[in-house]
């Protein structure tokens, strides 16, 4: 089935370049020029992937607002920021809002398309037929990788695709340290160290919103992170 990619970009020439490249790869593409236009369209039907610029017309942070709205509607919807804004503050802000990836507009088209393909590949992997290791219980944590869900104490966690894979990688072998490269490999994405740190912070925050005593993700300084069971 043809996948539907939505591009939210106010610069017409740039948007058309993206649309043409994605259509050549076989995607169905819709282009929205503003946050209100995209919000109205998403209220009728959500895409399979949203690619969003941060600055949209007169709205300097319209893309961030749109991402926040989309996350409230669809916690697992893949979202990529594709923007000229490359400050660390903007990157961290985008990831904290729940984006799966943050790309800058100087990225080459082949690299951009590869990142999109990788994100869809991770989603496809989550939807494969159920096997023994795709349902996992670690104390209060229960994950079903078939349904793309994670629960803590029986309550659903609103994890993004990237966050879900990171938690799964950590919890699969409690006590084992996972370095940043291993976490990137598990999530099938290329991220820098600061981005991994931002994902970990966001994951911890989501667990703590369900359970203020949560303390299962430990930092192994200079090495990476480990999952520690509640009894440890």
JSON list of C-alpha atoms in Angstrom, two decimals:
[
{"chain": "A", "resi": 1, "resn": "UNK", "atom": "CA", "xyz": [0.00, 0.00, 0.00]},
{"chain": "A", "resi": 2, "resn": "UNK", "atom": "CA", "xyz": [1.35, 3.43, -0.98]},
{"chain": "A", "resi": 3, "resn": "UNK", "atom": "CA", "xyz": [2.55, 5.39, 2.01]},
{"chain": "A", "resi": 4, "resn": "UNK", "atom": "CA", "xyz": [1.33, 8.93, 2.52]},
{"chain": "A", "resi": 5, "resn": "UNK", "atom": "CA", "xyz": [3.93, 11.55, 3.45]},
{"chain": "A", "resi": 6, "resn": "UNK", "atom": "CA", "xyz": [2.84, 15.04, 4.48]},
{"chain": "A", "resi": 7, "resn": "UNK", "atom": "CA", "xyz": [5.26, 17.94, 4.02]},
{"chain": "A", "resi": 8, "resn": "UNK", "atom": "CA", "xyz": [4.57, 21.14, 5.96]},
{"chain": "A", "resi": 9, "resn": "UNK", "atom": "CA", "xyz": [6.80, 23.80, 4.42]},
{"chain": "A", "resi": 10, "resn": "UNK", "atom": "CA", "xyz": [6.05, 27.45, 3.61]},
{"chain": "A", "resi": 11, "resn": "UNK", "atom": "CA", "xyz": [8.73, 27.90, 0.94]},
{"chain": "A", "resi": 12, "resn": "UNK", "atom": "CA", "xyz": [7.16, 26.70, -2.30]},
{"chain": "A", "resi": 13, "resn": "UNK", "atom": "CA", "xyz": [10.35, 25.91, -4.28]},
{"chain": "A", "resi": 14, "resn": "UNK", "atom": "CA", "xyz": [11.90, 23.92, -1.44]},
{"chain": "A", "resi": 15, "resn": "UNK", "atom": "CA", "xyz": [8.67, 22.04, -0.81]},
{"chain": "A", "resi": 16, "resn": "UNK", "atom": "CA", "xyz": [8.32, 21.06, -4.46]},
{"chain": "A", "resi": 17, "resn": "UNK", "atom": "CA", "xyz": [11.87, 19.68, -4.51]},
{"chain": "A", "resi": 18, "resn": "UNK", "atom": "CA", "xyz": [11.02, 17.48, -1.52]},
{"chain": "A", "resi": 19, "resn": "UNK", "atom": "CA", "xyz": [7.68, 16.44, -3.03]},
{"chain": "A", "resi": 20, "resn": "UNK", "atom": "CA", "xyz": [9.26, 15.50, -6.36]},
{"chain": "A", "resi": 21, "resn": "UNK", "atom": "CA", "xyz": [12.02, 13.46, -4.67]},
{"chain": "A", "resi": 22, "resn": "UNK", "atom": "CA", "xyz": [9.52, 11.56, -2.50]},
{"chain": "A", "resi": 23, "resn": "UNK", "atom": "CA", "xyz": [7.13, 10.89, -5.38]},
{"chain": "A", "resi": 24, "resn": "UNK", "atom": "CA", "xyz": [10.00, 9.44, -7.39]},
{"chain": "A", "resi": 25, "resn": "UNK", "atom": "CA", "xyz": [10.46, 6.97, -4.51]},
{"chain": "A", "resi": 26, "resn": "UNK", "atom": "CA", "xyz": [6.82, 5.90, -4.80]},
{"chain": "A", "resi": 27, "resn": "UNK", "atom": "CA", "xyz": [5.31, 7.86, -1.91]},
{"chain": "A", "resi": 28, "resn": "UNK", "atom": "CA", "xyz": [2.00, 9.68, -2.04]},
{"chain": "A", "resi": 29, "resn": "UNK", "atom": "CA", "xyz": [2.82, 13.25, -1.00]},
{"chain": "A", "resi": 30, "resn": "UNK", "atom": "CA", "xyz": [0.69, 16.13, 0.28]},
{"chain": "A", "resi": 31, "resn": "UNK", "atom": "CA", "xyz": [2.05, 19.63, 0.74]},
{"chain": "A", "resi": 32, "resn": "UNK", "atom": "CA", "xyz": [0.72, 22.10, 3.31]},
{"chain": "A", "resi": 33, "resn": "UNK", "atom": "CA", "xyz": [1.99, 25.68, 3.48]},
{"chain": "A", "resi": 34, "resn": "UNK", "atom": "CA", "xyz": [0.95, 26.65, 7.00]},
{"chain": "A", "resi": 35, "resn": "UNK", "atom": "CA", "xyz": [0.17, 25.20, 10.40]},
{"chain": "A", "resi": 36, "resn": "UNK", "atom": "CA", "xyz": [-3.61, 25.92, 10.14]},
{"chain": "A", "resi": 37, "resn": "UNK", "atom": "CA", "xyz": [-3.78, 24.29, 6.70]},
{"chain": "A", "resi": 38, "resn": "UNK", "atom": "CA", "xyz": [-1.95, 21.20, 7.95]},
{"chain": "A", "resi": 39, "resn": "UNK", "atom": "CA", "xyz": [-3.97, 21.04, 11.17]},
{"chain": "A", "resi": 40, "resn": "UNK", "atom": "CA", "xyz": [-7.23, 21.09, 9.23]},
{"chain": "A", "resi": 41, "resn": "UNK", "atom": "CA", "xyz": [-6.03, 18.32, 6.89]},
{"chain": "A", "resi": 42, "resn": "UNK", "atom": "CA", "xyz": [-4.73, 16.16, 9.76]},
{"chain": "A", "resi": 43, "resn": "UNK", "atom": "CA", "xyz": [-8.07, 16.53, 11.51]},
{"chain": "A", "resi": 44, "resn": "UNK", "atom": "CA", "xyz": [-9.61, 14.62, 8.61]},
{"chain": "A", "resi": 45, "resn": "UNK", "atom": "CA", "xyz": [-6.87, 12.07, 8.01]},
{"chain": "A", "resi": 46, "resn": "UNK", "atom": "CA", "xyz": [-3.41, 11.53, 9.42]},
{"chain": "A", "resi": 47, "resn": "UNK", "atom": "CA", "xyz": [-0.48, 10.76, 7.10]},
{"chain": "A", "resi": 48, "resn": "UNK", "atom": "CA", "xyz": [1.93, 7.86, 7.53]},
{"chain": "A", "resi": 49, "resn": "UNK", "atom": "CA", "xyz": [4.77, 10.37, 8.11]},
{"chain": "A", "resi": 50, "resn": "UNK", "atom": "CA", "xyz": [4.85, 14.11, 8.76]},
{"chain": "A", "resi": 51, "resn": "UNK", "atom": "CA", "xyz": [7.87, 16.18, 7.67]},
{"chain": "A", "resi": 52, "resn": "UNK", "atom": "CA", "xyz": [7.68, 19.61, 9.27]},
{"chain": "A", "resi": 53, "resn": "UNK", "atom": "CA", "xyz": [9.61, 22.87, 9.04]},
{"chain": "A", "resi": 54, "resn": "UNK", "atom": "CA", "xyz": [9.97, 24.77, 12.33]},
{"chain": "A", "resi": 55, "resn": "UNK", "atom": "CA", "xyz": [9.26, 28.27, 11.01]},
{"chain": "A", "resi": 56, "resn": "UNK", "atom": "CA", "xyz": [5.99, 28.45, 9.08]},
{"chain": "A", "resi": 57, "resn": "UNK", "atom": "CA", "xyz": [5.16, 31.85, 7.61]},
{"chain": "A", "resi": 58, "resn": "UNK", "atom": "CA", "xyz": [4.66, 34.38, 10.39]},
{"chain": "A", "resi": 59, "resn": "UNK", "atom": "CA", "xyz": [4.75, 31.62, 13.02]},
{"chain": "A", "resi": 60, "resn": "UNK", "atom": "CA", "xyz": [8.37, 31.41, 14.09]},
{"chain": "A", "resi": 61, "resn": "UNK", "atom": "CA", "xyz": [7.73, 28.16, 15.97]},
{"chain": "A", "resi": 62, "resn": "UNK", "atom": "CA", "xyz": [4.64, 26.99, 14.10]},
{"chain": "A", "resi": 63, "resn": "UNK", "atom": "CA", "xyz": [6.25, 23.64, 13.39]},
{"chain": "A", "resi": 64, "resn": "UNK", "atom": "CA", "xyz": [6.84, 23.01, 17.09]},
{"chain": "A", "resi": 65, "resn": "UNK", "atom": "CA", "xyz": [3.19, 23.82, 17.81]},
{"chain": "A", "resi": 66, "resn": "UNK", "atom": "CA", "xyz": [2.07, 21.47, 15.05]},
{"chain": "A", "resi": 67, "resn": "UNK", "atom": "CA", "xyz": [4.30, 18.68, 16.37]},
{"chain": "A", "resi": 68, "resn": "UNK", "atom": "CA", "xyz": [2.86, 19.14, 19.87]},
{"chain": "A", "resi": 69, "resn": "UNK", "atom": "CA", "xyz": [-0.68, 18.91, 18.47]},
{"chain": "A", "resi": 70, "resn": "UNK", "atom": "CA", "xyz": [0.12, 15.83, 16.38]},
{"chain": "A", "resi": 71, "resn": "UNK", "atom": "CA", "xyz": [1.72, 14.07, 19.33]},
{"chain": "A", "resi": 72, "resn": "UNK", "atom": "CA", "xyz": [-1.43, 14.61, 21.39]},
{"chain": "A", "resi": 73, "resn": "UNK", "atom": "CA", "xyz": [-3.53, 13.06, 18.61]},
{"chain": "A", "resi": 74, "resn": "UNK", "atom": "CA", "xyz": [-1.22, 10.24, 17.56]},
{"chain": "A", "resi": 75, "resn": "UNK", "atom": "CA", "xyz": [1.62, 9.34, 19.98]},
{"chain": "A", "resi": 76, "resn": "UNK", "atom": "CA", "xyz": [3.24, 6.89, 17.56]},
{"chain": "A", "resi": 77, "resn": "UNK", "atom": "CA", "xyz": [2.94, 8.90, 14.32]},
{"chain": "A", "resi": 78, "resn": "UNK", "atom": "CA", "xyz": [6.43, 9.28, 12.76]},
{"chain": "A", "resi": 79, "resn": "UNK", "atom": "CA", "xyz": [7.49, 12.93, 12.70]},
{"chain": "A", "resi": 80, "resn": "UNK", "atom": "CA", "xyz": [10.65, 14.44, 11.19]},
{"chain": "A", "resi": 81, "resn": "UNK", "atom": "CA", "xyz": [11.70, 18.07, 11.45]},
{"chain": "A", "resi": 82, "resn": "UNK", "atom": "CA", "xyz": [13.39, 19.32, 8.27]},
{"chain": "A", "resi": 83, "resn": "UNK", "atom": "CA", "xyz": [14.47, 22.89, 8.84]},
{"chain": "A", "resi": 84, "resn": "UNK", "atom": "CA", "xyz": [17.19, 25.50, 8.36]},
{"chain": "A", "resi": 85, "resn": "UNK", "atom": "CA", "xyz": [17.34, 26.01, 12.12]},
{"chain": "A", "resi": 86, "resn": "UNK", "atom": "CA", "xyz": [20.31, 24.04, 13.36]},
{"chain": "A", "resi": 87, "resn": "UNK", "atom": "CA", "xyz": [21.00, 25.36, 16.87]},
{"chain": "A", "resi": 88, "resn": "UNK", "atom": "CA", "xyz": [21.37, 22.80, 19.63]},
{"chain": "A", "resi": 89, "resn": "UNK", "atom": "CA", "xyz": [18.46, 24.47, 21.44]},
{"chain": "A", "resi": 90, "resn": "UNK", "atom": "CA", "xyz": [16.14, 23.94, 18.46]},
{"chain": "A", "resi": 91, "resn": "UNK", "atom": "CA", "xyz": [17.25, 20.34, 17.95]},
{"chain": "A", "resi": 92, "resn": "UNK", "atom": "CA", "xyz": [16.68, 19.49, 21.61]},
{"chain": "A", "resi": 93, "resn": "UNK", "atom": "CA", "xyz": [13.33, 21.33, 21.61]},
{"chain": "A", "resi": 94, "resn": "UNK", "atom": "CA", "xyz": [12.15, 19.35, 18.59]},
{"chain": "A", "resi": 95, "resn": "UNK", "atom": "CA", "xyz": [13.15, 16.03, 20.09]},
{"chain": "A", "resi": 96, "resn": "UNK", "atom": "CA", "xyz": [11.61, 16.88, 23.45]},
{"chain": "A", "resi": 97, "resn": "UNK", "atom": "CA", "xyz": [8.33, 17.53, 21.67]},
{"chain": "A", "resi": 98, "resn": "UNK", "atom": "CA", "xyz": [8.50, 13.97, 20.38]},
{"chain": "A", "resi": 99, "resn": "UNK", "atom": "CA", "xyz": [9.99, 14.15, 16.89]},
{"chain": "A", "resi": 100, "resn": "UNK", "atom": "CA", "xyz": [11.67, 10.95, 15.72]},
{"chain": "A", "resi": 101, "resn": "UNK", "atom": "CA", "xyz": [14.38, 12.79, 13.80]},
{"chain": "A", "resi": 102, "resn": "UNK", "atom": "CA", "xyz": [15.65, 16.33, 13.26]},
{"chain": "A", "resi": 103, "resn": "UNK", "atom": "CA", "xyz": [17.29, 17.14, 9.93]},
{"chain": "A", "resi": 104, "resn": "UNK", "atom": "CA", "xyz": [18.66, 20.40, 8.57]},
{"chain": "A", "resi": 105, "resn": "UNK", "atom": "CA", "xyz": [18.02, 21.61, 5.05]},
{"chain": "A", "resi": 106, "resn": "UNK", "atom": "CA", "xyz": [21.65, 21.27, 4.02]},
{"chain": "A", "resi": 107, "resn": "UNK", "atom": "CA", "xyz": [21.15, 17.50, 4.06]},
{"chain": "A", "resi": 108, "resn": "UNK", "atom": "CA", "xyz": [21.43, 15.85, 0.65]},
{"chain": "A", "resi": 109, "resn": "UNK", "atom": "CA", "xyz": [18.33, 14.33, -0.90]},
{"chain": "A", "resi": 110, "resn": "UNK", "atom": "CA", "xyz": [19.79, 10.78, -0.88]},
{"chain": "A", "resi": 111, "resn": "UNK", "atom": "CA", "xyz": [20.62, 11.13, 2.83]},
{"chain": "A", "resi": 112, "resn": "UNK", "atom": "CA", "xyz": [17.16, 12.51, 3.60]},
{"chain": "A", "resi": 113, "resn": "UNK", "atom": "CA", "xyz": [15.48, 9.68, 1.71]},
{"chain": "A", "resi": 114, "resn": "UNK", "atom": "CA", "xyz": [17.67, 7.13, 3.50]},
{"chain": "A", "resi": 115, "resn": "UNK", "atom": "CA", "xyz": [16.60, 8.49, 6.89]},
{"chain": "A", "resi": 116, "resn": "UNK", "atom": "CA", "xyz": [12.94, 8.30, 5.84]},
{"chain": "A", "resi": 117, "resn": "UNK", "atom": "CA", "xyz": [13.39, 4.74, 4.61]},
{"chain": "A", "resi": 118, "resn": "UNK", "atom": "CA", "xyz": [15.09, 3.78, 7.88]},
{"chain": "A", "resi": 119, "resn": "UNK", "atom": "CA", "xyz": [12.22, 5.22, 9.91]},
{"chain": "A", "resi": 120, "resn": "UNK", "atom": "CA", "xyz": [9.64, 3.27, 7.90]},
{"chain": "A", "resi": 121, "resn": "UNK", "atom": "CA", "xyz": [11.80, 0.14, 8.24]},
{"chain": "A", "resi": 122, "resn": "UNK", "atom": "CA", "xyz": [11.64, 0.46, 12.02]},
{"chain": "A", "resi": 123, "resn": "UNK", "atom": "CA", "xyz": [7.86, 0.75, 11.86]},
{"chain": "A", "resi": 124, "resn": "UNK", "atom": "CA", "xyz": [7.63, -2.30, 9.59]},
{"chain": "A", "resi": 125, "resn": "UNK", "atom": "CA", "xyz": [9.80, -4.27, 12.01]},
{"chain": "A", "resi": 126, "resn": "UNK", "atom": "CA", "xyz": [7.36, -3.49, 14.81]},
{"chain": "A", "resi": 127, "resn": "UNK", "atom": "CA", "xyz": [4.49, -4.85, 12.73]},
{"chain": "A", "resi": 128, "resn": "UNK", "atom": "CA", "xyz": [5.99, -8.23, 11.87]},
{"chain": "A", "resi": 129, "resn": "UNK", "atom": "CA", "xyz": [4.16, -11.39, 13.02]},
{"chain": "A", "resi": 130, "resn": "UNK", "atom": "CA", "xyz": [4.42, -11.96, 16.74]},
{"chain": "A", "resi": 131, "resn": "UNK", "atom": "CA", "xyz": [7.37, -14.03, 17.90]},
{"chain": "A", "resi": 132, "resn": "UNK", "atom": "CA", "xyz": [8.42, -15.11, 21.36]},
{"chain": "A", "resi": 133, "resn": "UNK", "atom": "CA", "xyz": [10.76, -12.21, 22.02]},
{"chain": "A", "resi": 134, "resn": "UNK", "atom": "CA", "xyz": [8.36, -9.53, 20.77]},
{"chain": "A", "resi": 135, "resn": "UNK", "atom": "CA", "xyz": [6.38, -9.59, 24.02]},
{"chain": "A", "resi": 136, "resn": "UNK", "atom": "CA", "xyz": [8.55, -8.66, 26.94]},
{"chain": "A", "resi": 137, "resn": "UNK", "atom": "CA", "xyz": [7.85, -8.17, 30.64]},
{"chain": "A", "resi": 138, "resn": "UNK", "atom": "CA", "xyz": [10.43, -6.68, 33.01]},
{"chain": "A", "resi": 139, "resn": "UNK", "atom": "CA", "xyz": [8.81, -6.13, 36.38]},
{"chain": "A", "resi": 140, "resn": "UNK", "atom": "CA", "xyz": [6.37, -3.24, 35.99]},
{"chain": "A", "resi": 141, "resn": "UNK", "atom": "CA", "xyz": [7.32, -2.81, 32.33]},
{"chain": "A", "resi": 142, "resn": "UNK", "atom": "CA", "xyz": [5.38, -4.65, 29.63]},
{"chain": "A", "resi": 143, "resn": "UNK", "atom": "CA", "xyz": [6.20, -4.18, 25.95]},
{"chain": "A", "resi": 144, "resn": "UNK", "atom": "CA", "xyz": [4.44, -5.55, 22.89]},
{"chain": "A", "resi": 145, "resn": "UNK", "atom": "CA", "xyz": [6.55, -4.86, 19.84]},
{"chain": "A", "resi": 146, "resn": "UNK", "atom": "CA", "xyz": [3.78, -6.14, 17.57]},
{"chain": "A", "resi": 147, "resn": "UNK", "atom": "CA", "xyz": [1.41, -3.41, 18.70]},
{"chain": "A", "resi": 148, "resn": "UNK", "atom": "CA", "xyz": [4.09, -0.74, 19.25]},
{"chain": "A", "resi": 149, "resn": "UNK", "atom": "CA", "xyz": [3.07, -0.37, 22.89]},
{"chain": "A", "resi": 150, "resn": "UNK", "atom": "CA", "xyz": [4.82, -0.06, 26.22]},
{"chain": "A", "resi": 151, "resn": "UNK", "atom": "CA", "xyz": [3.08, -0.10, 29.58]},
{"chain": "A", "resi": 152, "resn": "UNK", "atom": "CA", "xyz": [4.28, 0.75, 33.07]},
{"chain": "A", "resi": 153, "resn": "UNK", "atom": "CA", "xyz": [2.19, -0.57, 35.94]},
{"chain": "A", "resi": 154, "resn": "UNK", "atom": "CA", "xyz": [-0.53, -1.34, 33.42]},
{"chain": "A", "resi": 155, "resn": "UNK", "atom": "CA", "xyz": [-0.66, 2.21, 32.04]},
{"chain": "A", "resi": 156, "resn": "UNK", "atom": "CA", "xyz": [0.24, 2.98, 28.43]},
{"chain": "A", "resi": 157, "resn": "UNK", "atom": "CA", "xyz": [3.29, 5.15, 27.80]},
{"chain": "A", "resi": 158, "resn": "UNK", "atom": "CA", "xyz": [3.19, 7.60, 24.89]},
{"chain": "A", "resi": 159, "resn": "UNK", "atom": "CA", "xyz": [6.54, 6.61, 23.39]},
{"chain": "A", "resi": 160, "resn": "UNK", "atom": "CA", "xyz": [7.63, 7.55, 19.90]},
{"chain": "A", "resi": 161, "resn": "UNK", "atom": "CA", "xyz": [9.00, 4.88, 17.55]},
{"chain": "A", "resi": 162, "resn": "UNK", "atom": "CA", "xyz": [12.59, 5.86, 18.40]},
{"chain": "A", "resi": 163, "resn": "UNK", "atom": "CA", "xyz": [11.89, 5.92, 22.15]},
{"chain": "A", "resi": 164, "resn": "UNK", "atom": "CA", "xyz": [10.17, 2.54, 21.99]},
{"chain": "A", "resi": 165, "resn": "UNK", "atom": "CA", "xyz": [13.19, 0.90, 20.38]},
{"chain": "A", "resi": 166, "resn": "UNK", "atom": "CA", "xyz": [15.58, 2.52, 22.86]},
{"chain": "A", "resi": 167, "resn": "UNK", "atom": "CA", "xyz": [13.57, 1.26, 25.85]},
{"chain": "A", "resi": 168, "resn": "UNK", "atom": "CA", "xyz": [13.32, -2.20, 24.30]},
{"chain": "A", "resi": 169, "resn": "UNK", "atom": "CA", "xyz": [17.07, -2.32, 23.72]},
{"chain": "A", "resi": 170, "resn": "UNK", "atom": "CA", "xyz": [17.82, -1.31, 27.31]},
{"chain": "A", "resi": 171, "resn": "UNK", "atom": "CA", "xyz": [15.24, -3.52, 29.01]},
{"chain": "A", "resi": 172, "resn": "UNK", "atom": "CA", "xyz": [15.95, -6.61, 26.92]},
{"chain": "A", "resi": 173, "resn": "UNK", "atom": "CA", "xyz": [19.11, -7.32, 28.94]},
{"chain": "A", "resi": 174, "resn": "UNK", "atom": "CA", "xyz": [18.81, -5.69, 32.39]},
{"chain": "A", "resi": 175, "resn": "UNK", "atom": "CA", "xyz": [22.12, -4.66, 33.92]},
{"chain": "A", "resi": 176, "resn": "UNK", "atom": "CA", "xyz": [23.97, -4.64, 30.59]},
{"chain": "A", "resi": 177, "resn": "UNK", "atom": "CA", "xyz": [25.37, -1.27, 29.53]},
{"chain": "A", "resi": 178, "resn": "UNK", "atom": "CA", "xyz": [24.28, -0.11, 26.08]},
{"chain": "A", "resi": 179, "resn": "UNK", "atom": "CA", "xyz": [26.50, 2.51, 24.54]},
{"chain": "A", "resi": 180, "resn": "UNK", "atom": "CA", "xyz": [25.13, 5.23, 22.30]},
{"chain": "A", "resi": 181, "resn": "UNK", "atom": "CA", "xyz": [26.07, 3.40, 19.11]},
{"chain": "A", "resi": 182, "resn": "UNK", "atom": "CA", "xyz": [24.20, 0.28, 20.25]},
{"chain": "A", "resi": 183, "resn": "UNK", "atom": "CA", "xyz": [21.13, 2.37, 21.02]},
{"chain": "A", "resi": 184, "resn": "UNK", "atom": "CA", "xyz": [21.32, 3.99, 17.59]},
{"chain": "A", "resi": 185, "resn": "UNK", "atom": "CA", "xyz": [21.66, 0.56, 15.99]},
{"chain": "A", "resi": 186, "resn": "UNK", "atom": "CA", "xyz": [18.62, -0.69, 17.93]},
{"chain": "A", "resi": 187, "resn": "UNK", "atom": "CA", "xyz": [16.57, 2.31, 16.80]},
{"chain": "A", "resi": 188, "resn": "UNK", "atom": "CA", "xyz": [18.03, 2.07, 13.27]},
{"chain": "A", "resi": 189, "resn": "UNK", "atom": "CA", "xyz": [18.78, 5.77, 13.20]},
{"chain": "A", "resi": 190, "resn": "UNK", "atom": "CA", "xyz": [21.85, 8.01, 13.10]},
{"chain": "A", "resi": 191, "resn": "UNK", "atom": "CA", "xyz": [21.94, 10.46, 16.03]},
{"chain": "A", "resi": 192, "resn": "UNK", "atom": "CA", "xyz": [24.66, 12.38, 17.80]},
{"chain": "A", "resi": 193, "resn": "UNK", "atom": "CA", "xyz": [25.47, 11.99, 21.50]},
{"chain": "A", "resi": 194, "resn": "UNK", "atom": "CA", "xyz": [23.44, 15.03, 22.55]},
{"chain": "A", "resi": 195, "resn": "UNK", "atom": "CA", "xyz": [20.40, 13.72, 20.70]},
{"chain": "A", "resi": 196, "resn": "UNK", "atom": "CA", "xyz": [20.62, 10.33, 22.41]},
{"chain": "A", "resi": 197, "resn": "UNK", "atom": "CA", "xyz": [20.89, 12.13, 25.76]},
{"chain": "A", "resi": 198, "resn": "UNK", "atom": "CA", "xyz": [17.77, 14.15, 24.92]},
{"chain": "A", "resi": 199, "resn": "UNK", "atom": "CA", "xyz": [15.85, 10.98, 24.05]},
{"chain": "A", "resi": 200, "resn": "UNK", "atom": "CA", "xyz": [16.88, 9.37, 27.34]},
{"chain": "A", "resi": 201, "resn": "UNK", "atom": "CA", "xyz": [15.78, 12.44, 29.31]},
{"chain": "A", "resi": 202, "resn": "UNK", "atom": "CA", "xyz": [12.43, 12.46, 27.54]},
{"chain": "A", "resi": 203, "resn": "UNK", "atom": "CA", "xyz": [11.93, 8.72, 28.14]},
{"chain": "A", "resi": 204, "resn": "UNK", "atom": "CA", "xyz": [12.67, 9.11, 31.86]},
{"chain": "A", "resi": 205, "resn": "UNK", "atom": "CA", "xyz": [10.22, 12.00, 32.06]},
{"chain": "A", "resi": 206, "resn": "UNK", "atom": "CA", "xyz": [7.45, 9.92, 30.48]},
{"chain": "A", "resi": 207, "resn": "UNK", "atom": "CA", "xyz": [8.02, 7.07, 32.96]},
{"chain": "A", "resi": 208, "resn": "UNK", "atom": "CA", "xyz": [8.09, 9.49, 35.89]},
{"chain": "A", "resi": 209, "resn": "UNK", "atom": "CA", "xyz": [4.78, 10.97, 34.78]},
{"chain": "A", "resi": 210, "resn": "UNK", "atom": "CA", "xyz": [3.32, 7.51, 35.42]},
{"chain": "A", "resi": 211, "resn": "UNK", "atom": "CA", "xyz": [5.44, 6.71, 38.47]},
{"chain": "A", "resi": 212, "resn": "UNK", "atom": "CA", "xyz": [7.38, 9.38, 40.34]},
{"chain": "A", "resi": 213, "resn": "UNK", "atom": "CA", "xyz": [9.62, 6.69, 41.88]},
{"chain": "A", "resi": 214, "resn": "UNK", "atom": "CA", "xyz": [10.78, 5.35, 38.49]},
{"chain": "A", "resi": 215, "resn": "UNK", "atom": "CA", "xyz": [14.55, 4.82, 38.48]},
{"chain": "A", "resi": 216, "resn": "UNK", "atom": "CA", "xyz": [15.25, 1.95, 36.09]},
{"chain": "A", "resi": 217, "resn": "UNK", "atom": "CA", "xyz": [17.38, 3.76, 33.49]},
{"chain": "A", "resi": 218, "resn": "UNK", "atom": "CA", "xyz": [20.83, 4.43, 34.94]},
{"chain": "A", "resi": 219, "resn": "UNK", "atom": "CA", "xyz": [23.66, 6.36, 33.34]},
{"chain": "A", "resi": 220, "resn": "UNK", "atom": "CA", "xyz": [26.99, 4.55, 33.12]},
{"chain": "A", "resi": 221, "resn": "UNK", "atom": "CA", "xyz": [29.18, 7.64, 32.85]},
{"chain": "A", "resi": 222, "resn": "UNK", "atom": "CA", "xyz": [31.48, 7.61, 29.86]},
{"chain": "A", "resi": 223, "resn": "UNK", "atom": "CA", "xyz": [29.91, 4.37, 28.64]},
{"chain": "A", "resi": 224, "resn": "UNK", "atom": "CA", "xyz": [26.18, 4.59, 28.06]},
{"chain": "A", "resi": 225, "resn": "UNK", "atom": "CA", "xyz": [23.01, 3.50, 29.83]},
{"chain": "A", "resi": 226, "resn": "UNK", "atom": "CA", "xyz": [21.63, 0.39, 31.52]},
{"chain": "A", "resi": 227, "resn": "UNK", "atom": "CA", "xyz": [18.23, -0.86, 32.61]},
{"chain": "A", "resi": 228, "resn": "UNK", "atom": "CA", "xyz": [18.13, -1.77, 36.30]},
{"chain": "A", "resi": 229, "resn": "UNK", "atom": "CA", "xyz": [15.21, -3.81, 37.64]},
{"chain": "A", "resi": 230, "resn": "UNK", "atom": "CA", "xyz": [13.19, -2.40, 40.52]},
{"chain": "A", "resi": 231, "resn": "UNK", "atom": "CA", "xyz": [14.53, -5.08, 42.87]},
{"chain": "A", "resi": 232, "resn": "UNK", "atom": "CA", "xyz": [18.18, -4.21, 42.19]}
]
